[in-house]
């Protein structure tokens, strides 16, 4: 794991976005894995601004989002289809026939999950997967107890996750109980992974992910098995890391200076 700690969430966010921009600039037809959640809109603003400034084009990129709520139609304001259109796709030049998100309202969600995983594999796996992390250590919607061998499937959301996401739903409406999520094995097959976490609320999950023992209780610990994962943090999210000074010594201020 490469662990980069930045002074501010803005610097961390910018570094995560830059990794995506660099990847697309080098490989315009790459396959990106995209994420949702409150951490991501600032990342997508960087991508949008870079596109509007003429620095990057997304027209040949293929994308696969991590997850979608079971039961929500794509036009539901809390669906991840809607989130992605609003936060990224509508303001950029992504070819919408190449942007994929599980269909939460599919008549057979289990079959939809299998179809989706097969589609990722047919695309040759993800080149660069962007991840956030839940306060309980989930990645995508892989809640605690998710197998490290899991593929795209239905997961029951925990009370903690539903509560955390309640803020996106209007009064009286509760977040769905189930989601389709790309599995941990599918995520681990990505060539590169970049996980962005900001804010103090993520500090315990971040510490367990990086320094805890491998465990399905904290699904993000699976990333310890991946050979090319970059964890990008602000100081608050890094605040419970025991070896924080060591990570800072290796990459001062998040910088990746060549070893001479
Ligand atoms: C959501 C998403 C995850 C996201 C996480 C954290 O429920 N399914 O992909 O990483 O929870 O979200 P936030 O960035 O809002 O803290």
Coordinates of N, CA, C and O and ligand atoms in Angstrom, one line a residue, residues 34-41 66-69 80 130-136 138-143 157 161-162 164-165 167-168 179 181 196 198 201-202, ligand 1:
X34 N -15.7 3.6 -10.9 CA -16.1 4.9 -10.2 C -16.9 4.6 -8.9 O -17.6 3.6 -8.8
X35 N -16.9 5.6 -8.0 CA -17.5 5.5 -6.7 C -18.5 6.6 -6.5 O -18.4 7.7 -7.2
X36 N -19.4 6.4 -5.5 CA -20.3 7.5 -5.1 C -20.0 7.8 -3.6 O -19.0 7.5 -3.1
X37 N -20.9 8.5 -3.0 CA -20.7 9.0 -1.6 C -20.3 10.4 -1.6 O -19.8 11.0 -2.6
X38 N -20.4 11.0 -0.4 CA -20.1 12.4 -0.2 C -18.7 12.8 -0.5 O -18.4 14.0 -0.7
X39 N -17.7 11.9 -0.5 CA -16.3 12.2 -0.7 C -16.1 12.5 -2.2 O -15.1 13.1 -2.5
X40 N -16.9 12.0 -3.1 CA -16.6 12.0 -4.5 C -16.9 13.2 -5.3 O -16.2 13.6 -6.2
X41 N -18.0 14.0 -5.0 CA -18.3 15.2 -5.8 C -17.1 16.1 -6.0 O -16.8 16.6 -7.1
X66 N -19.5 1.2 -8.8 CA -19.4 0.1 -7.8 C -20.8 -0.5 -7.4 O -20.9 -1.7 -7.1
X67 N -21.8 0.4 -7.4 CA -23.0 -0.1 -6.7 C -24.2 0.7 -7.0 O -24.2 1.8 -7.6
X68 N -25.4 0.1 -6.6 CA -26.7 0.8 -6.8 C -27.6 0.2 -5.8 O -27.5 -1.0 -5.5
X69 N -28.6 1.0 -5.3 CA -29.6 0.5 -4.4 C -30.6 -0.3 -5.2 O -31.0 0.0 -6.3
X80 N -27.8 6.0 -7.6 CA -26.4 6.4 -8.0 C -26.4 6.7 -9.5 O -25.4 7.3 -10.0
X130 N -11.5 3.7 -8.4 CA -11.6 4.7 -7.4 C -12.5 4.2 -6.2 O -13.6 3.7 -6.5
X131 N -12.1 4.4 -5.0 CA -12.9 3.9 -3.8 C -12.9 5.0 -2.8 O -12.0 5.8 -2.6
X132 N -14.1 5.0 -2.1 CA -14.2 5.7 -0.8 C -14.2 4.6 0.3 O -14.0 3.4 0.0
X133 N -14.5 4.9 1.5 CA -14.6 3.9 2.6 C -15.7 4.3 3.5 O -15.9 5.5 3.8
X134 N -16.5 3.4 3.9 CA -17.6 3.6 4.9 C -17.0 3.7 6.3 O -15.9 3.2 6.6
X135 N -17.7 4.3 7.3 CA -17.1 4.3 8.6 C -17.0 2.9 9.3 O -16.3 2.7 10.2
X136 N -17.7 2.0 8.7 CA -17.6 0.6 9.2 C -16.6 -0.2 8.3 O -16.5 -1.5 8.5
X138 N -16.6 -0.5 5.0 CA -17.1 -1.0 3.7 C -16.4 -0.3 2.5 O -16.1 0.8 2.6
X139 N -16.3 -1.1 1.5 CA -15.9 -0.5 0.2 C -16.9 -0.9 -0.8 O -17.4 -2.1 -0.8
X140 N -17.3 0.0 -1.7 CA -18.5 -0.2 -2.5 C -19.7 -0.3 -1.4 O -19.7 0.5 -0.5
X141 N -20.5 -1.4 -1.6 CA -21.4 -1.7 -0.5 C -21.1 -3.1 0.1 O -22.0 -3.8 0.5
X142 N -19.8 -3.4 0.1 CA -19.4 -4.7 0.7 C -19.3 -4.4 2.2 O -18.3 -4.0 2.7
X143 N -20.4 -4.8 2.8 CA -20.5 -4.6 4.3 C -19.7 -5.6 5.0 O -19.3 -6.6 4.4
X157 N -27.8 -4.0 3.5 CA -27.1 -2.8 4.1 C -27.2 -2.8 5.6 O -28.3 -3.2 6.2
X161 N -24.8 2.0 7.9 CA -24.7 2.5 6.5 C -26.0 3.2 6.1 O -26.0 4.3 5.5
X162 N -27.2 2.6 6.4 CA -28.4 3.2 6.0 C -28.6 4.5 6.8 O -29.1 5.5 6.2
X164 N -26.1 6.5 7.8 CA -25.1 7.4 7.2 C -25.7 8.0 5.9 O -25.4 9.2 5.6
X165 N -26.4 7.2 5.2 CA -26.9 7.7 3.9 C -28.3 8.2 3.9 O -28.8 8.7 2.9
X167 N -29.2 11.0 5.0 CA -29.2 12.4 4.7 C -29.5 12.7 3.2 O -29.8 13.8 2.9
X168 N -29.3 11.7 2.4 CA -29.6 12.0 0.9 C -31.1 11.8 0.6 O -31.5 12.1 -0.5
X179 N -28.5 -3.6 -1.7 CA -27.8 -2.9 -2.8 C -27.2 -4.0 -3.6 O -26.9 -5.1 -3.1
X181 N -23.7 -4.7 -5.3 CA -22.4 -4.1 -5.2 C -21.4 -5.0 -5.9 O -21.4 -6.3 -5.8
X196 N -9.7 7.2 -1.5 CA -9.7 8.5 -0.9 C -10.5 8.5 0.3 O -11.7 8.1 0.3
X198 N -11.4 11.2 3.7 CA -11.1 12.5 4.3 C -12.0 12.7 5.5 O -13.1 12.1 5.6
X201 N -14.2 11.3 10.9 CA -15.2 10.2 11.0 C -14.6 8.9 10.4 O -15.0 7.8 10.7
X202 N -13.7 9.1 9.4 CA -13.1 7.9 8.7 C -11.9 7.4 9.4 O -11.4 6.3 9.0
Ligands
LIG1 C1 -21.4 4.8 0.4 C2 -20.9 4.1 -0.9 C3 -19.4 3.9 -0.9 C4 -18.7 5.1 -0.2 C5 -19.1 5.1 1.2 C6 -18.6 6.4 1.9 O1 -22.5 4.2 1.0 N1 -21.6 2.9 -1.3 O2 -18.9 3.6 -2.2 O3 -17.3 4.9 -0.3 O4 -20.5 4.8 1.5 O5 -19.4 7.5 1.6 P1 -19.0 8.9 2.0 O6 -18.0 9.4 1.0 O7 -20.3 9.7 1.9 O8 -18.5 8.9 3.4

